[in-house]
Amino acid sequence: MSDTPEPSNIPFAQPPEPPAGLSPDNSEKQFALFVHLSALLGFFIPLGNIIAPLVMWQIKKNESAFIDDQGKEAVNFNLTLLLVGLALVLLTLITFGLGALLTVPLGLALCVAWLIFAILAGIKANEGIAYRYPYILRLIK
């Protein structure tokens, strides 16, 4: 007998399962859709991609478990992208602009991925499915 714990069969990169028992009504689905899509305000307002989902989530988080869950997802995803974007800017500055050969294409790919994932999350939320963004930091639990 050894005292070492048994290894888990769950892969490391697998996102957590959505909370059980979420059965949102149509207004909750629609509000969750707006929480995800409100991040697109970041195209027009600086930091709008974080402020809008955060405010919308804070308004309804105590009224619905589904909106609470999806609001956390949207805010965590947008905070993660903000941190990655800041790291790309920092890398460009540290390399005196030479890193732009790498960071500009990565930044453009990040913007496209952000747009696609935000729309997909909104569609899934409107269907009543608790969407999980891939590869995000769980900053808000």
PDB file of C-alpha atoms in Angstrom:
ATOM      1  CA  MET A   1       0.000   0.000   0.000  1.00  0.00           C
ATOM      2  CA  SER A   2       1.300   3.394  -0.903  1.00  0.00           C
ATOM      3  CA  ASP A   3       0.198   6.741   0.396  1.00  0.00           C
ATOM      4  CA  THR A   4       0.239   8.406  -3.014  1.00  0.00           C
ATOM      5  CA  PRO A   5      -3.154   9.593  -4.256  1.00  0.00           C
ATOM      6  CA  GLU A   6      -4.637   7.987  -7.332  1.00  0.00           C
ATOM      7  CA  PRO A   7      -4.257  10.044 -10.508  1.00  0.00           C
ATOM      8  CA  SER A   8      -7.371  11.758 -11.785  1.00  0.00           C
ATOM      9  CA  ASN A   9      -8.862  10.712 -15.115  1.00  0.00           C
ATOM     10  CA  ILE A  10      -9.918  14.295 -15.881  1.00  0.00           C
ATOM     11  CA  PRO A  11      -7.692  16.051 -18.431  1.00  0.00           C
ATOM     12  CA  PHE A  12      -6.045  19.259 -17.248  1.00  0.00           C
ATOM     13  CA  ALA A  13      -7.411  21.565 -19.970  1.00  0.00           C
ATOM     14  CA  GLN A  14     -11.019  20.445 -19.581  1.00  0.00           C
ATOM     15  CA  PRO A  15     -13.244  23.348 -18.453  1.00  0.00           C
ATOM     16  CA  PRO A  16     -15.401  22.880 -15.379  1.00  0.00           C
ATOM     17  CA  GLU A  17     -18.890  21.522 -15.834  1.00  0.00           C
ATOM     18  CA  PRO A  18     -21.745  24.031 -15.719  1.00  0.00           C
ATOM     19  CA  PRO A  19     -23.786  24.067 -12.525  1.00  0.00           C
ATOM     20  CA  ALA A  20     -26.390  21.323 -12.377  1.00  0.00           C
ATOM     21  CA  GLY A  21     -30.064  22.144 -12.427  1.00  0.00           C
ATOM     22  CA  LEU A  22     -29.886  25.266 -14.543  1.00  0.00           C
ATOM     23  CA  SER A  23     -33.156  25.512 -16.420  1.00  0.00           C
ATOM     24  CA  PRO A  24     -33.493  29.156 -17.412  1.00  0.00           C
ATOM     25  CA  ASP A  25     -36.681  30.732 -18.678  1.00  0.00           C
ATOM     26  CA  ASN A  26     -36.765  32.830 -21.855  1.00  0.00           C
ATOM     27  CA  SER A  27     -36.021  36.158 -20.133  1.00  0.00           C
ATOM     28  CA  GLU A  28     -32.975  34.652 -18.393  1.00  0.00           C
ATOM     29  CA  LYS A  29     -31.730  33.208 -21.677  1.00  0.00           C
ATOM     30  CA  GLN A  30     -32.146  36.553 -23.404  1.00  0.00           C
ATOM     31  CA  PHE A  31     -30.398  38.471 -20.625  1.00  0.00           C
ATOM     32  CA  ALA A  32     -27.490  35.976 -20.689  1.00  0.00           C
ATOM     33  CA  LEU A  33     -27.277  36.540 -24.463  1.00  0.00           C
ATOM     34  CA  PHE A  34     -27.004  40.288 -23.853  1.00  0.00           C
ATOM     35  CA  VAL A  35     -24.358  39.768 -21.160  1.00  0.00           C
ATOM     36  CA  HIS A  36     -22.143  37.899 -23.627  1.00  0.00           C
ATOM     37  CA  LEU A  37     -22.788  40.231 -26.560  1.00  0.00           C
ATOM     38  CA  SER A  38     -22.348  43.370 -24.448  1.00  0.00           C
ATOM     39  CA  ALA A  39     -18.623  42.630 -24.588  1.00  0.00           C
ATOM     40  CA  LEU A  40     -18.708  43.770 -28.206  1.00  0.00           C
ATOM     41  CA  LEU A  41     -18.966  47.340 -26.885  1.00  0.00           C
ATOM     42  CA  GLY A  42     -15.205  47.026 -26.516  1.00  0.00           C
ATOM     43  CA  PHE A  43     -14.978  47.800 -30.235  1.00  0.00           C
ATOM     44  CA  PHE A  44     -16.412  51.280 -29.560  1.00  0.00           C
ATOM     45  CA  ILE A  45     -15.678  52.090 -25.901  1.00  0.00           C
ATOM     46  CA  PRO A  46     -12.298  51.463 -24.237  1.00  0.00           C
ATOM     47  CA  LEU A  47     -12.700  48.674 -21.650  1.00  0.00           C
ATOM     48  CA  GLY A  48     -16.354  48.363 -22.664  1.00  0.00           C
ATOM     49  CA  ASN A  49     -15.759  44.655 -23.166  1.00  0.00           C
ATOM     50  CA  ILE A  50     -15.239  44.312 -19.400  1.00  0.00           C
ATOM     51  CA  ILE A  51     -17.424  47.063 -17.957  1.00  0.00           C
ATOM     52  CA  ALA A  52     -20.626  46.190 -19.854  1.00  0.00           C
ATOM     53  CA  PRO A  53     -20.730  42.456 -18.982  1.00  0.00           C
ATOM     54  CA  LEU A  54     -19.649  43.241 -15.416  1.00  0.00           C
ATOM     55  CA  VAL A  55     -22.444  45.770 -14.885  1.00  0.00           C
ATOM     56  CA  MET A  56     -25.082  43.556 -16.516  1.00  0.00           C
ATOM     57  CA  TRP A  57     -23.945  40.544 -14.464  1.00  0.00           C
ATOM     58  CA  GLN A  58     -23.999  42.539 -11.217  1.00  0.00           C
ATOM     59  CA  ILE A  59     -27.554  43.725 -11.899  1.00  0.00           C
ATOM     60  CA  LYS A  60     -29.072  40.230 -12.227  1.00  0.00           C
ATOM     61  CA  LYS A  61     -26.648  37.817 -10.544  1.00  0.00           C
ATOM     62  CA  ASN A  62     -28.826  37.373  -7.445  1.00  0.00           C
ATOM     63  CA  GLU A  63     -32.016  36.793  -9.445  1.00  0.00           C
ATOM     64  CA  SER A  64     -30.879  33.889 -11.612  1.00  0.00           C
ATOM     65  CA  ALA A  65     -28.288  31.131 -11.237  1.00  0.00           C
ATOM     66  CA  PHE A  66     -27.993  30.919 -15.039  1.00  0.00           C
ATOM     67  CA  ILE A  67     -27.257  34.636 -15.425  1.00  0.00           C
ATOM     68  CA  ASP A  68     -24.824  34.467 -12.495  1.00  0.00           C
ATOM     69  CA  ASP A  69     -22.963  31.581 -14.138  1.00  0.00           C
ATOM     70  CA  GLN A  70     -22.871  33.109 -17.616  1.00  0.00           C
ATOM     71  CA  GLY A  71     -21.972  36.555 -16.274  1.00  0.00           C
ATOM     72  CA  LYS A  72     -18.948  35.091 -14.485  1.00  0.00           C
ATOM     73  CA  GLU A  73     -17.942  33.337 -17.707  1.00  0.00           C
ATOM     74  CA  ALA A  74     -18.208  36.516 -19.774  1.00  0.00           C
ATOM     75  CA  VAL A  75     -16.291  38.652 -17.275  1.00  0.00           C
ATOM     76  CA  ASN A  76     -13.559  36.026 -16.780  1.00  0.00           C
ATOM     77  CA  PHE A  77     -13.140  35.607 -20.542  1.00  0.00           C
ATOM     78  CA  ASN A  78     -12.842  39.330 -21.161  1.00  0.00           C
ATOM     79  CA  LEU A  79     -10.444  39.823 -18.244  1.00  0.00           C
ATOM     80  CA  THR A  80      -8.291  36.998 -19.601  1.00  0.00           C
ATOM     81  CA  LEU A  81      -8.179  38.613 -23.036  1.00  0.00           C
ATOM     82  CA  LEU A  82      -7.309  41.963 -21.465  1.00  0.00           C
ATOM     83  CA  LEU A  83      -4.355  40.383 -19.655  1.00  0.00           C
ATOM     84  CA  VAL A  84      -3.161  38.646 -22.828  1.00  0.00           C
ATOM     85  CA  GLY A  85      -3.505  41.888 -24.782  1.00  0.00           C
ATOM     86  CA  LEU A  86      -1.513  43.789 -22.158  1.00  0.00           C
ATOM     87  CA  ALA A  87       1.188  41.107 -22.295  1.00  0.00           C
ATOM     88  CA  LEU A  88       1.391  41.534 -26.084  1.00  0.00           C
ATOM     89  CA  VAL A  89       1.732  45.318 -25.724  1.00  0.00           C
ATOM     90  CA  LEU A  90       4.395  44.874 -23.036  1.00  0.00           C
ATOM     91  CA  LEU A  91       6.306  42.447 -25.253  1.00  0.00           C
ATOM     92  CA  THR A  92       6.208  44.972 -28.081  1.00  0.00           C
ATOM     93  CA  LEU A  93       7.510  47.735 -25.821  1.00  0.00           C
ATOM     94  CA  ILE A  94      10.252  45.588 -24.273  1.00  0.00           C
ATOM     95  CA  THR A  95      11.583  44.678 -27.715  1.00  0.00           C
ATOM     96  CA  PHE A  96      11.505  48.349 -28.831  1.00  0.00           C
ATOM     97  CA  GLY A  97       8.915  47.566 -31.490  1.00  0.00           C
ATOM     98  CA  LEU A  98      10.657  44.573 -33.046  1.00  0.00           C
ATOM     99  CA  GLY A  99       8.268  42.242 -31.259  1.00  0.00           C
ATOM    100  CA  ALA A 100       5.454  43.791 -33.282  1.00  0.00           C
ATOM    101  CA  LEU A 101       6.319  41.320 -36.027  1.00  0.00           C
ATOM    102  CA  LEU A 102       4.940  38.686 -33.682  1.00  0.00           C
ATOM    103  CA  THR A 103       2.510  40.588 -31.488  1.00  0.00           C
ATOM    104  CA  VAL A 104       0.485  42.341 -34.200  1.00  0.00           C
ATOM    105  CA  PRO A 105      -0.586  39.097 -35.939  1.00  0.00           C
ATOM    106  CA  LEU A 106      -1.220  37.504 -32.547  1.00  0.00           C
ATOM    107  CA  GLY A 107      -3.266  40.526 -31.484  1.00  0.00           C
ATOM    108  CA  LEU A 108      -5.352  40.356 -34.660  1.00  0.00           C
ATOM    109  CA  ALA A 109      -5.942  36.636 -34.135  1.00  0.00           C
ATOM    110  CA  LEU A 110      -6.927  37.388 -30.532  1.00  0.00           C
ATOM    111  CA  CYS A 111      -9.496  39.952 -31.733  1.00  0.00           C
ATOM    112  CA  VAL A 112     -11.004  37.505 -34.222  1.00  0.00           C
ATOM    113  CA  ALA A 113     -11.152  34.745 -31.602  1.00  0.00           C
ATOM    114  CA  TRP A 114     -12.762  37.167 -29.128  1.00  0.00           C
ATOM    115  CA  LEU A 115     -15.451  38.099 -31.648  1.00  0.00           C
ATOM    116  CA  ILE A 116     -16.175  34.471 -32.572  1.00  0.00           C
ATOM    117  CA  PHE A 117     -16.268  33.186 -28.988  1.00  0.00           C
ATOM    118  CA  ALA A 118     -18.463  36.062 -27.780  1.00  0.00           C
ATOM    119  CA  ILE A 119     -21.005  35.392 -30.531  1.00  0.00           C
ATOM    120  CA  LEU A 120     -20.924  31.632 -29.933  1.00  0.00           C
ATOM    121  CA  ALA A 121     -21.411  32.167 -26.202  1.00  0.00           C
ATOM    122  CA  GLY A 122     -24.354  34.464 -26.846  1.00  0.00           C
ATOM    123  CA  ILE A 123     -26.002  31.943 -29.159  1.00  0.00           C
ATOM    124  CA  LYS A 124     -25.518  29.080 -26.693  1.00  0.00           C
ATOM    125  CA  ALA A 125     -26.794  31.182 -23.781  1.00  0.00           C
ATOM    126  CA  ASN A 126     -29.879  32.086 -25.794  1.00  0.00           C
ATOM    127  CA  GLU A 127     -30.473  28.350 -26.294  1.00  0.00           C
ATOM    128  CA  GLY A 128     -30.251  27.853 -22.520  1.00  0.00           C
ATOM    129  CA  ILE A 129     -26.895  26.062 -22.652  1.00  0.00           C
ATOM    130  CA  ALA A 130     -24.298  27.119 -20.073  1.00  0.00           C
ATOM    131  CA  TYR A 131     -21.372  28.028 -22.346  1.00  0.00           C
ATOM    132  CA  ARG A 132     -17.759  27.563 -21.257  1.00  0.00           C
ATOM    133  CA  TYR A 133     -15.082  29.656 -22.936  1.00  0.00           C
ATOM    134  CA  PRO A 134     -11.919  27.674 -23.689  1.00  0.00           C
ATOM    135  CA  TYR A 135      -8.575  28.511 -22.055  1.00  0.00           C
ATOM    136  CA  ILE A 136      -9.606  31.246 -19.649  1.00  0.00           C
ATOM    137  CA  LEU A 137      -8.407  32.207 -16.209  1.00  0.00           C
ATOM    138  CA  ARG A 138     -11.079  31.732 -13.562  1.00  0.00           C
ATOM    139  CA  LEU A 139     -10.463  35.053 -11.805  1.00  0.00           C
ATOM    140  CA  ILE A 140     -14.020  35.408 -10.492  1.00  0.00           C
ATOM    141  CA  LYS A 141     -15.539  32.343  -8.861  1.00  0.00           C
TER     142      LYS A 141
END
